[in-house]
Structure formats: C-alpha cells, structure tokens
Coordinates of C-alpha atoms and ligand atoms in Angstrom, one line a residue:
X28 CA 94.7 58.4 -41.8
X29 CA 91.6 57.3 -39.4
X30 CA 89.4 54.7 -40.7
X31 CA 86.7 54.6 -38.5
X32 CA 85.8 58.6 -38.1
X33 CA 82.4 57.7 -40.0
X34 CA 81.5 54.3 -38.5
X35 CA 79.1 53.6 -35.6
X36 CA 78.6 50.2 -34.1
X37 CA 75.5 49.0 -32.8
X38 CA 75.9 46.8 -29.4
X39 CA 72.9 44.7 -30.1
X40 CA 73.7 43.1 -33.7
X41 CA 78.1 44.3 -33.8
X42 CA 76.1 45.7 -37.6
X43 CA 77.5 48.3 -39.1
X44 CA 76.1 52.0 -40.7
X45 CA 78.8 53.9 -43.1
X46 CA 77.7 56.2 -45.7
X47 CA 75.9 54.5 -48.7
X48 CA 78.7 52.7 -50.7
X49 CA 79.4 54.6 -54.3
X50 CA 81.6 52.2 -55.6
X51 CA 82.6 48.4 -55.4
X52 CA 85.4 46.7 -55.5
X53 CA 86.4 42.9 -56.8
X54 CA 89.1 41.2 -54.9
X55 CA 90.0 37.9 -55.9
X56 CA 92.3 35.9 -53.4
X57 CA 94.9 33.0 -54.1
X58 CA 97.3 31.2 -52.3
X59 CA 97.3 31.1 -48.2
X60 CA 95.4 32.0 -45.4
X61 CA 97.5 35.1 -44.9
X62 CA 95.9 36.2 -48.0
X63 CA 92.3 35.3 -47.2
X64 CA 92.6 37.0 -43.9
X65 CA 94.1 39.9 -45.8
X66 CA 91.6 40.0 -48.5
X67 CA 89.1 40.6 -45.8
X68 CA 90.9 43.1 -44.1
X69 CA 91.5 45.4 -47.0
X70 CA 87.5 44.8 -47.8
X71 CA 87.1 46.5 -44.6
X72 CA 89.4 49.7 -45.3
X73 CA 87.8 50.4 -48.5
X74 CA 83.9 49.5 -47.7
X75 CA 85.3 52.4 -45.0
X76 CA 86.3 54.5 -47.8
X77 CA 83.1 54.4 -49.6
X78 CA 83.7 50.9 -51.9
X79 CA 81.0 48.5 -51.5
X80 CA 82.1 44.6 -52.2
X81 CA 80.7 42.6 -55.2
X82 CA 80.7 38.9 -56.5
X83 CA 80.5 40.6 -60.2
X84 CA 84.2 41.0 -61.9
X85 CA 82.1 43.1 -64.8
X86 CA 80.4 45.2 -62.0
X87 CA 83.5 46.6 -59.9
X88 CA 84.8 50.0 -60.3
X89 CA 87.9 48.2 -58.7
X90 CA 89.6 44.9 -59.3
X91 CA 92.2 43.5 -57.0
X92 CA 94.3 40.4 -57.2
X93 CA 95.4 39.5 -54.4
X94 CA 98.2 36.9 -55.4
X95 CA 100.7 34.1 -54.2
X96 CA 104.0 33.8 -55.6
X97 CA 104.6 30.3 -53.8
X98 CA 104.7 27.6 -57.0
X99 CA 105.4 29.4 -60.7
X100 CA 101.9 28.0 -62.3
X101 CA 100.1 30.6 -59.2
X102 CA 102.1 33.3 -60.3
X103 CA 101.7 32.9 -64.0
X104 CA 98.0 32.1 -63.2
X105 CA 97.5 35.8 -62.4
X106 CA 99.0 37.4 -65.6
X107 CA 96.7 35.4 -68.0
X108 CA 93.6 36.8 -65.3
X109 CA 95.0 40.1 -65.8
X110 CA 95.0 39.4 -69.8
X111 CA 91.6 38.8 -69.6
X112 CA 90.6 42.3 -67.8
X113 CA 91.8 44.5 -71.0
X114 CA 88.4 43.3 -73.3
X115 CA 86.1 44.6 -70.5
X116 CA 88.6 47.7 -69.5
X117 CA 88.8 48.8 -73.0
X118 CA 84.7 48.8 -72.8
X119 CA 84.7 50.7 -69.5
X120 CA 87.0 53.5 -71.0
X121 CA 84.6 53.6 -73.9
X122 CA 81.4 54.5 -71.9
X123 CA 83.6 56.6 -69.7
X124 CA 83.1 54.0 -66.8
X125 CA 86.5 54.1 -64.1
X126 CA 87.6 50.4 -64.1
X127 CA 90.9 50.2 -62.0
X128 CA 92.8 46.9 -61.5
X129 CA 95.1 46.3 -58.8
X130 CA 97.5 43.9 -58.1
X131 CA 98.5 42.8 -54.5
X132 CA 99.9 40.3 -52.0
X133 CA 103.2 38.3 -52.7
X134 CA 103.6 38.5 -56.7
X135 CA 103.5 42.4 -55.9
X136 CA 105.8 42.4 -53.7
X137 CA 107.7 40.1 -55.8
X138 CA 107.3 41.6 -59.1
X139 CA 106.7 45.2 -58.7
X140 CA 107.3 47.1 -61.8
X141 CA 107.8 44.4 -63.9
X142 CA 104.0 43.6 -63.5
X143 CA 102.9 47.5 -65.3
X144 CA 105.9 45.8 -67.8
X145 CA 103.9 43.3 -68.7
X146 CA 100.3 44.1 -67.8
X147 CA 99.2 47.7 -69.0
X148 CA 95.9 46.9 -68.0
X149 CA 97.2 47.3 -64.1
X150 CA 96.9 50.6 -62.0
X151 CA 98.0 49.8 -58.6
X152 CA 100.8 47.2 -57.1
X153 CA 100.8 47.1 -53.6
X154 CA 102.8 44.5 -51.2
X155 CA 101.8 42.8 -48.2
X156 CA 103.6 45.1 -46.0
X157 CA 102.1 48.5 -47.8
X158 CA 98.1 47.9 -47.1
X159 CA 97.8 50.5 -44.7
X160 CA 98.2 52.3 -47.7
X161 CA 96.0 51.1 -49.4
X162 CA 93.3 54.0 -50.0
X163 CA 95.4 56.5 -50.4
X164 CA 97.1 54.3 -53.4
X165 CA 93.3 54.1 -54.8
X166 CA 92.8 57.3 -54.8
X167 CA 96.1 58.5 -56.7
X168 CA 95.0 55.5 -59.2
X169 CA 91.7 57.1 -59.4
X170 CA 93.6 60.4 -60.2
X171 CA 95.0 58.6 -63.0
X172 CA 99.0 57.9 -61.7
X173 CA 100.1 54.5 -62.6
X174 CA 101.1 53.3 -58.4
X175 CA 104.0 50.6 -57.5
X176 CA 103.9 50.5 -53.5
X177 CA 106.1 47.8 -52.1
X178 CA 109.0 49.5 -50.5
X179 CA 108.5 49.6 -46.6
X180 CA 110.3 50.2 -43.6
X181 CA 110.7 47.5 -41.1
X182 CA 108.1 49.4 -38.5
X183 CA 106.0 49.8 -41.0
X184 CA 105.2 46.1 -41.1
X185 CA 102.5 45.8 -38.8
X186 CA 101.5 48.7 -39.4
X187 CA 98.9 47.8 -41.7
X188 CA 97.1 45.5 -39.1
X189 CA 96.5 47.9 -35.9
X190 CA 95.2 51.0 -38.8
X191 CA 92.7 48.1 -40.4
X192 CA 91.4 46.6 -37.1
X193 CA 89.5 50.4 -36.3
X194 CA 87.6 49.2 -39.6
X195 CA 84.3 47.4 -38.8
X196 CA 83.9 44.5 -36.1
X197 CA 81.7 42.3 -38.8
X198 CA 80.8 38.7 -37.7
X199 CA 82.6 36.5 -40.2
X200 CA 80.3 33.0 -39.0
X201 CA 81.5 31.3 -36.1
X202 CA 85.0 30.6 -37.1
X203 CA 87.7 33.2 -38.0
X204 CA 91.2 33.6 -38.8
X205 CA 93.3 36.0 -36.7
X206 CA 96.9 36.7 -37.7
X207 CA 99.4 36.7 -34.3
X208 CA 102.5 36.5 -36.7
X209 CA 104.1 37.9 -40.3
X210 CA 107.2 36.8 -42.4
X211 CA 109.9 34.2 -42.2
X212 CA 113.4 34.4 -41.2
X213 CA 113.9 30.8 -42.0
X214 CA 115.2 30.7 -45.6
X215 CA 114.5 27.3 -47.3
X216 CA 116.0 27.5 -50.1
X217 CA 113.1 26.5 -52.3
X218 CA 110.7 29.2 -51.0
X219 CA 109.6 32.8 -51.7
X220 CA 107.9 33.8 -48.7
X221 CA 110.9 34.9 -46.7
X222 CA 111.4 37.7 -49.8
X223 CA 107.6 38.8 -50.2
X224 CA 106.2 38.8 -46.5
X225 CA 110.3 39.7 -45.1
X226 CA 111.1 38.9 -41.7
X227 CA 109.4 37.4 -39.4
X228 CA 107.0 39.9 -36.8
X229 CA 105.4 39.2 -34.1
X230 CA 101.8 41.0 -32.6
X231 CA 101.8 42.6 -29.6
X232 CA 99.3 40.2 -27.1
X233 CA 96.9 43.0 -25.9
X234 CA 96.2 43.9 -29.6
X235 CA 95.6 39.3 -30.7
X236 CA 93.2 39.8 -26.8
X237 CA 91.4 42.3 -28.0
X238 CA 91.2 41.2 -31.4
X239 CA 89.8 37.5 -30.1
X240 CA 87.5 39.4 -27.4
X241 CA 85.8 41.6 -30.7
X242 CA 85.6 38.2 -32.5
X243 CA 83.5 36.0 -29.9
X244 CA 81.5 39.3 -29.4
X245 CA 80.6 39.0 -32.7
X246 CA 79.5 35.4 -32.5
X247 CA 82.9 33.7 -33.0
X248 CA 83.3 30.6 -31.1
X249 CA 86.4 29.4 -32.4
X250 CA 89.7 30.9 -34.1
X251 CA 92.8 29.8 -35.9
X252 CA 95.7 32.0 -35.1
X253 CA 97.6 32.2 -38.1
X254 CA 101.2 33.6 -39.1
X255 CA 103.9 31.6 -41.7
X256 CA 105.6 30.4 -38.9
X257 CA 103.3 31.0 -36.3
X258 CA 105.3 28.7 -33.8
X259 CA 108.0 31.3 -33.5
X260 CA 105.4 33.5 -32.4
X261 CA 107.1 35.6 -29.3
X262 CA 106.0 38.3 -27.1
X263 CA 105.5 40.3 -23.7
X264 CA 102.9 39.1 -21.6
X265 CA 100.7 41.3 -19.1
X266 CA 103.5 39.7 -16.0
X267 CA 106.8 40.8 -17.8
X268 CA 107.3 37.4 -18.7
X269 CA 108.6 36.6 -22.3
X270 CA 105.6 34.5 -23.9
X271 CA 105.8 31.9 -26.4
X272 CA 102.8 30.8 -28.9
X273 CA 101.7 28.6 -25.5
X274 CA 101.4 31.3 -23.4
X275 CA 99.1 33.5 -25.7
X276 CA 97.1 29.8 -26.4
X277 CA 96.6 29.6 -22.6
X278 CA 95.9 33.3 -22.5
X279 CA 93.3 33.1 -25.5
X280 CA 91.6 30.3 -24.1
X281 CA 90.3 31.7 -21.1
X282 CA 88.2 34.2 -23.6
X283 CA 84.8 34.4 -22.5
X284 CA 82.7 32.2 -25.6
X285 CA 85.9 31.1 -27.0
X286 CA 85.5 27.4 -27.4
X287 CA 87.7 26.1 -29.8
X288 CA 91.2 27.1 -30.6
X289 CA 93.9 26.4 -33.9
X290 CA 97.0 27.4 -34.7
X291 CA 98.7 27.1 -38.7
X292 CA 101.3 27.2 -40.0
X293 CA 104.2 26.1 -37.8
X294 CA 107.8 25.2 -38.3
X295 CA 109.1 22.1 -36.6
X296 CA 112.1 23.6 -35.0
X297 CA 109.7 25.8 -32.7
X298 CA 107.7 22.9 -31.4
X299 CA 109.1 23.8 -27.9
X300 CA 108.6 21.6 -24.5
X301 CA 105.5 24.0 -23.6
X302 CA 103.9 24.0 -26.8
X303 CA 103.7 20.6 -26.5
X304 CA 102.3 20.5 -23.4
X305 CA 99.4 23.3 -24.2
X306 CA 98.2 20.4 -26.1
X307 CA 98.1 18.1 -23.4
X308 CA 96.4 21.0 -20.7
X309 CA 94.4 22.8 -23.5
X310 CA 91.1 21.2 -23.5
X311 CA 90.2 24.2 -26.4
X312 CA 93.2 23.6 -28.4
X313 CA 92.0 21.0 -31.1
X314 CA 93.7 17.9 -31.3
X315 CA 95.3 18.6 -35.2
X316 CA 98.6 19.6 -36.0
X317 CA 99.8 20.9 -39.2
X318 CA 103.8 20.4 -39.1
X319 CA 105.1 20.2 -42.8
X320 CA 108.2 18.4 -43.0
X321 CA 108.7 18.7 -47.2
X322 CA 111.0 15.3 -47.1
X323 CA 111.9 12.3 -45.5
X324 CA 115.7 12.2 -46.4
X325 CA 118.1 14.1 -44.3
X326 CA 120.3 14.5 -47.4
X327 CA 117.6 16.6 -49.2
X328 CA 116.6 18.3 -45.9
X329 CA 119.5 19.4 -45.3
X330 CA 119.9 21.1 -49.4
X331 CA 116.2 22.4 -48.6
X332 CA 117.8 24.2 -45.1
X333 CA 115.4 22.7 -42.9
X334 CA 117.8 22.4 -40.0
X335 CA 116.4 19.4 -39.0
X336 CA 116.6 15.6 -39.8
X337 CA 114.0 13.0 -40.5
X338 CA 114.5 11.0 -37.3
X339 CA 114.4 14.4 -35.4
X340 CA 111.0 15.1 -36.4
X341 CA 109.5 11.9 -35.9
X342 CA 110.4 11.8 -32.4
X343 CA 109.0 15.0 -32.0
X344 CA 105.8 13.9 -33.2
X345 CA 106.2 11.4 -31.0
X346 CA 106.5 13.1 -28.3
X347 CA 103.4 15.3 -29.6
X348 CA 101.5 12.1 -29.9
X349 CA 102.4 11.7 -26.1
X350 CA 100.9 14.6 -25.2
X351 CA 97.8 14.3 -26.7
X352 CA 96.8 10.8 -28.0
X353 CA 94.1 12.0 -30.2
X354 CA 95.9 14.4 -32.1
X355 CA 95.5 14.2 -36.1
X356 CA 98.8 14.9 -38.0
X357 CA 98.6 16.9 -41.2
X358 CA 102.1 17.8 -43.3
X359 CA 103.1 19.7 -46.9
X360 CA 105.5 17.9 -49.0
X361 CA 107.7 18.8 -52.0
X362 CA 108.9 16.1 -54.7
X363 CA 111.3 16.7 -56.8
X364 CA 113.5 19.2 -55.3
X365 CA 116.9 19.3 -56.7
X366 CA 119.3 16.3 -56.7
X367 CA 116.2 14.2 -55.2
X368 CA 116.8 10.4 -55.7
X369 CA 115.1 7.5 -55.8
X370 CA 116.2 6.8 -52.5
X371 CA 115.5 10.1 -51.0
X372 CA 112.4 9.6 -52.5
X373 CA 111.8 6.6 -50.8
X374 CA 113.1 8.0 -47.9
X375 CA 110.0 10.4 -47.5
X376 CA 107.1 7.4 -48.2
X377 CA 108.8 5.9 -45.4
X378 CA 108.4 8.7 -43.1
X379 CA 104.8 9.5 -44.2
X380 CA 104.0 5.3 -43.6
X381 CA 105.1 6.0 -40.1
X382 CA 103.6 9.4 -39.0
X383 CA 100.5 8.6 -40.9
X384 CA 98.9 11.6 -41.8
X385 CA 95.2 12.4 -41.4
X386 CA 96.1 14.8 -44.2
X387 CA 98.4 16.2 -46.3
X388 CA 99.2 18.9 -49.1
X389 CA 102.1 18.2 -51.7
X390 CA 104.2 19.4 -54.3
X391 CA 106.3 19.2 -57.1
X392 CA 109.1 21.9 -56.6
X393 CA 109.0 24.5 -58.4
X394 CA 112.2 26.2 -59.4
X395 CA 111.7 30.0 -57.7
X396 CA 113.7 33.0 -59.2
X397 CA 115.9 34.3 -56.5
X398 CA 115.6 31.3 -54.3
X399 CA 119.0 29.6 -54.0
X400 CA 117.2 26.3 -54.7
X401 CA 116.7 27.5 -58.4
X402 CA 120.6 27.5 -59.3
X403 CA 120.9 24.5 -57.6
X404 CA 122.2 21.8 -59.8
X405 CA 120.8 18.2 -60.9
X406 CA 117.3 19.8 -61.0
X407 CA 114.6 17.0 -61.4
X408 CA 112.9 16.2 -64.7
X409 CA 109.3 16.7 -65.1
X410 CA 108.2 13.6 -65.9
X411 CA 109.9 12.3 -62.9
X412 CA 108.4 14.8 -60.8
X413 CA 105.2 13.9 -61.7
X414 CA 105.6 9.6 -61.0
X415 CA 106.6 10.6 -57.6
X416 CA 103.7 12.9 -57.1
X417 CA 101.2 10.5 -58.2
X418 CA 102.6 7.8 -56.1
X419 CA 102.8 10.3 -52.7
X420 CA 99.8 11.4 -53.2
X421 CA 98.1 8.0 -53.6
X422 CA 99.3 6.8 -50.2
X423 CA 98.7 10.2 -48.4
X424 CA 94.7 9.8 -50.4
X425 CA 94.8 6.5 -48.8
X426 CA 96.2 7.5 -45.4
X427 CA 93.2 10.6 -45.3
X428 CA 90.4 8.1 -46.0
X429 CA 91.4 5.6 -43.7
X430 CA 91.5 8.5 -40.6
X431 CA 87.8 9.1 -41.8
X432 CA 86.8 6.2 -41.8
X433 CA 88.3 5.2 -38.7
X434 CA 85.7 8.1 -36.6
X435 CA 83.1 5.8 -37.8
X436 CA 81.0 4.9 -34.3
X437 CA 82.7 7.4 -32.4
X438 CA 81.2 9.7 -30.6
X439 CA 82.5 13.5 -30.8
X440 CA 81.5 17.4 -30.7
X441 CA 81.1 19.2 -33.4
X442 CA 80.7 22.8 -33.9
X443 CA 77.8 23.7 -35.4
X444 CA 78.5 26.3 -38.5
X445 CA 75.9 26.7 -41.3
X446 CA 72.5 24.5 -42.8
X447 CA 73.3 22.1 -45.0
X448 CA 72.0 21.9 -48.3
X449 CA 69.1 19.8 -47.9
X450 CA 66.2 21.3 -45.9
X451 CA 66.7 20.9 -42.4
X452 CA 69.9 19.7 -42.7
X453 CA 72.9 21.1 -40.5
X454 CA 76.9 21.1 -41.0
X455 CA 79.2 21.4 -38.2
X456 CA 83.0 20.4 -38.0
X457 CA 84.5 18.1 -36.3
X458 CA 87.7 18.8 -34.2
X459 CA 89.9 17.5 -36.7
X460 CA 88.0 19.7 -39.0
X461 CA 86.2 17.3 -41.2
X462 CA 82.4 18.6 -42.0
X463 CA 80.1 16.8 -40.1
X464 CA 76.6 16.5 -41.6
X465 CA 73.7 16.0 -39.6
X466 CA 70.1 15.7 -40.8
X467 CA 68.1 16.5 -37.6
X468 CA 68.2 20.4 -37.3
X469 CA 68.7 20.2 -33.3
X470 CA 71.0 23.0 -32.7
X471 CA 71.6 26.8 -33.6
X472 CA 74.7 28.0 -35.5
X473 CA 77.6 28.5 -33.4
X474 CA 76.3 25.7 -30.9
X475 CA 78.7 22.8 -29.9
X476 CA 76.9 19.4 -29.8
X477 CA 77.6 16.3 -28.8
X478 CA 77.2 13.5 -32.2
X479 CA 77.2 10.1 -33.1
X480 CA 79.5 9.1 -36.0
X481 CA 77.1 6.7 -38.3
X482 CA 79.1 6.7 -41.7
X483 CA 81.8 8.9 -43.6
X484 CA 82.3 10.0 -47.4
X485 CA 85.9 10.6 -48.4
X486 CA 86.1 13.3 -46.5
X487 CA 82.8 14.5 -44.2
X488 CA 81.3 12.7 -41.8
X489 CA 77.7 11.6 -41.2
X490 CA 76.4 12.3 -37.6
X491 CA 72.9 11.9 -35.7
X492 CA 72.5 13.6 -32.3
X493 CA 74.3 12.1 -29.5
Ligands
LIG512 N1 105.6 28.5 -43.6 C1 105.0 27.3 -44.0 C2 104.3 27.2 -45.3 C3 105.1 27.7 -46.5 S1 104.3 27.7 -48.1 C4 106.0 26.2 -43.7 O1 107.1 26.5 -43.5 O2 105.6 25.1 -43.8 C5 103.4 26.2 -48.1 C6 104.0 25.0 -48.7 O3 104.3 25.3 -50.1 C7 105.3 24.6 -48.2 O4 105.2 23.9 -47.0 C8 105.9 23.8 -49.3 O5 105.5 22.4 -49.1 C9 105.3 24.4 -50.5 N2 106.3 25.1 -51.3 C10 106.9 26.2 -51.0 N3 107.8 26.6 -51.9 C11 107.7 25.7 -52.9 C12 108.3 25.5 -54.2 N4 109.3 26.3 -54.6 N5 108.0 24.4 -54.9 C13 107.0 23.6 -54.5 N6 106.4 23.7 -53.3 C14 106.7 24.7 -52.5
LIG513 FE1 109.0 29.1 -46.6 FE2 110.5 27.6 -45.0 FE3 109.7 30.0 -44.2 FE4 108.0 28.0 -44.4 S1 109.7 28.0 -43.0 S2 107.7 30.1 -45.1 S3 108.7 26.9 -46.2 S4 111.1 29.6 -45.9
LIG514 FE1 101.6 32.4 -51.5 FE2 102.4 34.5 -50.3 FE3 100.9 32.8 -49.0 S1 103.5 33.3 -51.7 S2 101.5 30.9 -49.9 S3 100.3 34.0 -50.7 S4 102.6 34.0 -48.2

C-alpha cells in the first residue's frame, strides 16, 4: 500500500497538507527509544490514513499502547491501563461512538492472544515487526474483527521502516532519533528483547543518508542513531567496503547542518578498534557513551551471558577514555540477578567506583517468562534486592551530581533547543546532554553557542553567554 499518494510537501516550511483528519488516535508509549521513535512513526501512517493525533485519551476514536515487556511491573502496568479503558468504551458503544484500543510494541509481540484473553476491551495486537501493517489492521478492527498480527517473516522486518518513511518529513525540533539497527541476537539470559524485536537487522546506509539529509532539511541539527545493539550495526558502503557503525558515523557527519551526532544503545563486545577511534577524529560525535555493563562480577556475568569479564570492560573504557579524554560514561545495571552474592554485589560497586559514571540507569532483575534466567536457581529475595538497589543507586546519585558539578566554570557549547519557562529564558543541551539554562535570550532555536558554566542543579546547568 502507498502512503504518501495524497501528501504534498511544501519546500519552504517541509509543512504538510493531507485531507482534513476525521478521526484521532491516542498512542501512549512506554519503555525505550525504539518505542518513542516508533510511536512517531506509526503517528505518521495513520495522520496519512485520515487519523488526526490527540493529547485527549476520552477524545480518540483510536487508543494504542505501545508497550515494553522489559521488567514485569511495565508489562503488568499496561493491563491495569487497559482495565481502565472498559468504563469509557462501554460509554462510547452507548452513544454509538467507535472507540478501538490497540495494543502494540514488545508485550504484543510477547503476549499476542493471551492479551484479547485477558483484556476484552482490546481490538488490535500488532508487534514491532508488523507496523507496516498497521492501517490495514485498523481498518479490519474498524470492520469489527478482533486482529492479533505478530507473525512475520524475516524480510518483513524492515519492512515497516522504508513503507513509513514516504509518510510526512515533519520537523521533530532540532534533535531526532533515527533507527540504523533492530533486534538482538545476543541472548542474556535475563532479557526479552531478543524474543519481541528477533534478530538483529541492520539498515541499508543510503536509506539512514537519506533519512539524516530529510532531518537537517527539516531543521534537525543533531541525531541519535538508535538500534538495541546499535554497535553491531553493519553494512555496505557507497565503495564496496563492508561498513561498521564508524564508517556510517564518519559518513553521517559530513551531512550538510548536521552538527552533533549520538549513538545508544550499544553492546560492549562491539566497541571495535575504529569505533573507538571515530571518537577520537569525530569532532560531531559527542563525547558520552552509554555502554551498560549489568555487573561487576565475572561469576554473574558470565550466568547473565555477557561474554565478557569485568576487567575486560574496564580496559576498554580505558582505552575509550584514551581516545577521547572528555568523554562522559553512562551504564544500566541489574541487582539481584540469580545466585548474586554479597560479594558479586560488591564486585559491581567496585567497578562503578572505578569507571565513575556521569550517569546511570539500574535495576532489580526481574524474573522474565521464557528467559532462561527465570528457571535459574537461587533467585534473590526481594527485600535483598531492594538493600542493594538503594545502596547502587545512592553511589551512582552521588557519582551524577558530582560530574555536574564538576562543569561548573567551564566553558562549553550548547545547542540551543526550546525557551525556557521563564520569559526570555532559553534551554539548550550540553554535549553530555545535561539542559543548559540560560537567561539572556541571545540565540535562535537550533543555534550552537558558545556558554559559560556559572552554577548547576542536580542535574541542568546554569550558563550566561560566552
Ligand atoms: N540492548 C541494550 C538495552 C537492553 S534493555 C543493552 O544490551 O544494554 C535496557 C536495560 O534493561 C538493560 O541494559 C538491563 O539493565 C535492563 N534489563 C533488561 N532485562 C531485565 C530484567 N529481566 N530485569 C531487570 N532489568 C532488566
Ligand atoms: Fe537484551 Fe542483552 Fe540484547 Fe541488550 S544485548 S537487548 S540486554 S539480550
Ligand atoms: Fe521495552 Fe521492548 Fe524497548 S521490551 S525496553 S520497549 S525493546
């Protein structure tokens, strides 16, 4: 199906004109980035097929969750949401209103039928790999057939992204999140994502070019490329070559307007030798690096299939560090996974004393059906789980305040990206992507300016013009 057969785009403004909108549609997004970017992307498709977007639950003709599946509380999150739809579904059907809920992303994939099993008030299921069907699924629903579409065929799996891109170029501010990469063939055994997104995909470099050329067009001036191991992003290039992630970050960065590059979420094992060093010749690539780790003992590494050991990854950062001096290090972490000792415990405050992380996200496991992790024996108890939480988490709070406090005085650029709140205020973000607040308005959105670091909250920064 085309998308784009009714859309014009005008050169001036990259604006839009469809036929007036006769429905609207709801999505609500949890978990990841892959989601967020994915939430937006199916916006597009259906704004393309008539659906207008709203901020209103109790408005939309259409509801869609799109879900994570990662920890059980997100996943049982969703069900109590979707309890809460039948009040005001059971009033639609009454005024002869449509109301149709849909369910996607990586519980849908995960869950399929049993979700209709448990939530009658659900119409549509629809997995991460299936979006490209997406309207044609809405308009069986609206036809009144009860829709479970997660079975897909392994060239169906990027699919989706080519078919959505012909939606509308729409300027998303001047930052955006492009995905290069899909899936995961790496198979810790405590995680999910491996099942719902399948293996891991890689985008074809003309289509991430042309994709990052639309974007600046549109006003973009800086882009996070995004996959769940984006690292082991591979590919063709234009000379025949096989690329790596560095070769598409020194492709990307020689976009005209493209000033600022990211790249989340990536696996240690594919830091390689020329990744590193894009970070030393990359003068666009921002100096932070998101390189979860999970644990500090080798022991529990190895039960989490990690294929690598604790010493192993601090050399690498290390050698990171090396490359670019100024580089920020942020990391996830899981306690509690199974047979997890004091020691190992210990083992991973260690490590994060070391590396020092500018910021970090953690975790208490959480036992996954289907996951090998979950039959594991000597799971941890709870209330164990949540001492070593506490404890992590107060030395990584620690850790994070003491990186912002220590850009105090300096003197940086920060990329101007909406007002603030006060009048005449503006924010910006720093390269290690703290907000940087500045009460002089002295520069236009999307503008990179040089500032002065006079004081910092827990986490933004307080600048004056340089
Ligand atoms: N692909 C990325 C991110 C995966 S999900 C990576 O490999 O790092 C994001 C984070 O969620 C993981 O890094 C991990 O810290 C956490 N996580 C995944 N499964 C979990 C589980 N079963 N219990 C607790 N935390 C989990
Ligand atoms: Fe999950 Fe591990 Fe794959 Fe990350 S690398 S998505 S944690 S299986
Ligand atoms: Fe969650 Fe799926 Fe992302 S499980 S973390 S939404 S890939």
């Amino acid at each position: 199906m085309e998308l784009n057969n009714t859309i014009t785009r005008s050169e001036e403004t990259g604006e839009t004109s469809r036929p007036a909108p006769t429905k609207k549609v709801f999505i609500k997004t949890y978990g990841c980035q892959m989601n967020v970017y994915d939430s937006q992307r199916m916006t597009d498709a259906l704004t393309t097929d008539g659906y207008a977007q709203t901020e209103a639950i109790e408005d939309a003709d259409l509801i869609l969750f799109n879900t994570c599946h990662i920890r059980e509380r997100a996943a049982e999150k969703v069900y109590s949401e979707l309890g809460r739809l039948n009040k005001l579904k059971a009033e639609r059907a009454s005024n002869g209103r449509e109301m149709l809920v849909g369910v996607t992303g990586c519980v849908a994939q995960a869950e399929g039928n049993e979700i209709l099993r448990r939530s009658p008030v659900v119409d549509l299921v629809v997995g991460p790999q299936t979006y490209h069907r997406l309207p044609q699924v809405v308009k069986k629903a609206r036809a009144g057939e009860k829709i479970v579409e997660t079975e897909y065929a392994i060239e169906d799996k990027f699919e989706h992204l080519p078919k959505l891109e012909k939606a509308a170029v729409r300027s998303r501010g001047v930052t955006a999140f492009l995905t290069v990469q899909e899936g995961c063939d790496k198979f810790c055994t405590f995680c999910v994502v491996p099942y719902t997104r399948g293996s891991e995909v890689s985008r074809p470099v003309s289509q991430i070019v042309a994709e990052a050329e639309r974007l600046t067009e549109a006003g973009v001036r800086e882009i996070t490329l995004l996959g769940q191991n984006v690292n082991a992003w591979h590919g063709e290039g234009p000379d025949g070559k096989e690329w790596g992630l560095a070769q598409l970050l020194y492709r990307l960065a020689e976009v005209p307007g493209l000033a600022r590059l990211r790249y989340t979420t990536s696996h240690p094992r594919d830091m390689d030798v020329d990744l590193i060093a894009a970070h030393r010749d990359l003068a666009s690539l921002m100096p932070y690096l998101h390189l979860p780790v999970q644990s500090g003992s080798d022991r529990i590494l190895k039960a989490m299939n990690r294929k690598h050991t604790a010493d192993e990854y601090l050399r690498l950062i290390e050698r990171i560090r090396e490359a670019r001096l100024d580089i920020a290090m942020s990391g996830d972490f899981i306690v509690g996974f199974p047979g997890e000792t004091d020691e190992d415990f210990e083992a991973t405050m260690r490590l994060i004393r070391e590396v020092n992380y500018a910021q970090a996200f953690s975790f208490k496991y959480s036992q996954r059906p289907g996951t090998p992790g979950a039959d594991m024996k000597f799971q941890v108890e709870e209330h164990v789980k949540d001492e070593r939480l506490q404890q992590l988490q107060a030395l990584l709070m620690q850790q994070q305040h003491a990186f912002t406090a220590s850009r105090i005085g300096m003197e940086m650029n920060a990329l101007i990206e909406k007002p603030g709140r006060k009048p005449g205020q503006i924010v910006g973000r720093s390269p290690w992507l703290q907000p940087v607040i500045i009460d002089e308005n002295v520069a236009q959105i999307g503008d990179i300016i040089k500032v002065r670091i006079m004081s910092a909250g827990p986490n933004s920064l307080y600048a004056e013009p340089a």
